[in-house]
Amino acid sequence: MLKHGIAAALLALAPALASAQTAMKNVDAEGHPWWRHAVFYEVYPRSFADSNNDGIGDLNGIASKTGYLKALGVDAIWITPCFPSPQKDFGYDVADYQNIDPMYGTLADFDRLSAQAKQDHIRIILDFVINHTSDQNKWFLESRSSKTSPYRNWYVWHDAKPGGQPPNNWESDFGGPAWTFDQKTGQYYYHYFEAAQPDLNWRNPAVEKAMFDATRFWYRRGVSGFRLDAVDTLFEDPQLRDNPFKTNSDGTKEMINKYNDKLPQNHEVLRRLRKVADESNAVLIGETWTENINQLHEYYGPHDDEIQMPMDFLFTTINVLSASKFRTQINQAESSGEWPVWVITNHDMTRSYNRYGDGKHNDEIAKLMAGMYLTLRGTPIMYYGEELGMENNDPKRKEDVLDPLGKNNWPQNKGRDGERTPMQWNTSANAGFTTGKPWLPVPASYKTHNVETELKDPNSILNFYKRLLALRHTNEALIEGDFTSLNNSDPNVLAYLRSYKGKSVLVALNMSASPQKVDLDLSKQGESMRHLNTLLATPSAARNVSAKGMTLAPFAVYIAETGK
Ligand code: NOJ
């Protein structure tokens, strides 16, 4: 009955789907691929919307909110892992790459979500946990069953050193050694993350084939791409040499992952993975933790044949509200000539509301951050709840921590639970996320920072995001325009021009708590300040606007079309 109901509903959707598909073109009239102009939005499925009130979000919950996302101005959602998993690392430990975890629903629910999203012109990106699996994945269970198992070589096994010590000094990113001894077969296996997340052996072609096939499975189901998890660490030094250490300025020693991070072979796999993606016009987004802009540049591939959208974490990890620091990084990204990817937070880092907020003007600063990363040249990836000013809710006691990173490193590192709390939909209990007990508690600020309340307030962060995203989708200079940095020595105001086909938009952002007078001379750019046409601004953003400049209010966002 139920199956029949779903099939009938899908049939009823068919004409709408057809027209939506036509609307969702892969390239625009000028040949730009769709993802260049899309706004991406990261959904943490455990925390977005709980349709069955078990305290954990699910796919039907996400499907019920595509209308909200459409109205917000989102073009693609990246759903963090929703595959079967023991949830040791909340889904980043995948037991089966070609199914949905029952806590999130079924494959049929996924198809329903996909159809619903298409109707709302929203594409779906899944998370590809490419570096490691769960220790409960059947491949690993086979692999650890015996030294002669055909799956033994799917993972990285090695004998102990004489004396029984691990093969080398490598450390797990989550704390402790990166090797775990397996009693049954008497060897160590390697895991860059938790012991429950053994690393795949990417030198084995059978691994590559199985993993590439997993992406094909989802492309056939209509997904538009993947976010590649931990893509830096696919390969290990064949000689398993010890990593060196560096001495930090405070005298502490830190391991440099010379022999297990960013080995050149990564790029060969990425080029082949890209070929598979290209067969489906799909996009690859990289979790690319690079130390400098050259490393980031390499991830695009020598012929733009690797990752189309490697995230620029050099930008994301600027932890102070500093016009100079942001300008330096933006200019570096610009000078590399690629199409940048801008992120201000995600499920692994403290929310931007807390990282950039000063405790007094956090709402203004939230709008200011939006004013920056949504008007730069490049593709932005939002994190759910950022549009509301959701804040971190860190656990107060070790016994409340769920995240393994926090459990292993408390209290120096409280883990990532704080930034993964339920989406704040309204003022009812648990912010309207569930009527059950939510898997993580919502912060008290949900009473004011939630969708329903903010929709009613024209001055809310949410309405600012909506206006900004609407502008971004319709203004050609903001969509595709060149970027010119202005007033490069101003320590307080970040200002730039975006220009396309003879039209320019000025963006001026006051990153300080005091009014700032800015002198702007656009004559070199062939533009004039004389006939500014304000497109979007925070209340009383600019005064004394003249042909030479203006005074910007504290934390002001000012966006205007320039004249000739
Ligand atoms: C990066 C993911 O974003 C993070 O949440 C996860 O713990 C690690 N990769 C391991 O998969």
Short mmCIF file of C-alpha atoms and ligand atoms in Angstrom, two decimals, residues 89 92 132 174 193 197 227 229 287 347-348 416 420, ligand 1:
data_model
loop_
_atom_site.label_atom_id
_atom_site.label_comp_id
_atom_site.label_asym_id
_atom_site.label_seq_id
_atom_site.Cartn_x
_atom_site.Cartn_y
_atom_site.Cartn_z
CA ASP A 89 32.16 9.33 14.49
CA TYR A 92 32.08 9.33 9.24
CA HIS A 132 38.59 5.10 5.72
CA PHE A 174 41.80 12.20 17.36
CA PHE A 193 41.31 8.92 12.79
CA GLN A 197 37.91 4.06 11.30
CA ARG A 227 32.05 16.33 -0.80
CA ASP A 229 36.05 13.70 3.26
CA GLU A 287 37.79 18.87 2.41
CA HIS A 347 30.34 20.72 11.63
CA ASP A 348 33.99 20.53 12.71
CA ARG A 416 32.29 19.27 18.15
CA ARG A 420 26.03 20.30 15.79
C1 NOJ B 1 36.36 15.19 8.44
C2 NOJ B 1 34.94 15.28 8.88
O1 NOJ B 1 34.44 16.55 8.53
C3 NOJ B 1 34.93 15.04 10.37
O2 NOJ B 1 33.69 15.32 10.93
C4 NOJ B 1 35.35 13.62 10.60
O3 NOJ B 1 35.45 13.37 11.99
C5 NOJ B 1 36.70 13.32 9.95
N1 NOJ B 1 36.81 13.84 8.62
C6 NOJ B 1 36.92 11.84 9.86
O4 NOJ B 1 36.09 11.30 8.86
#
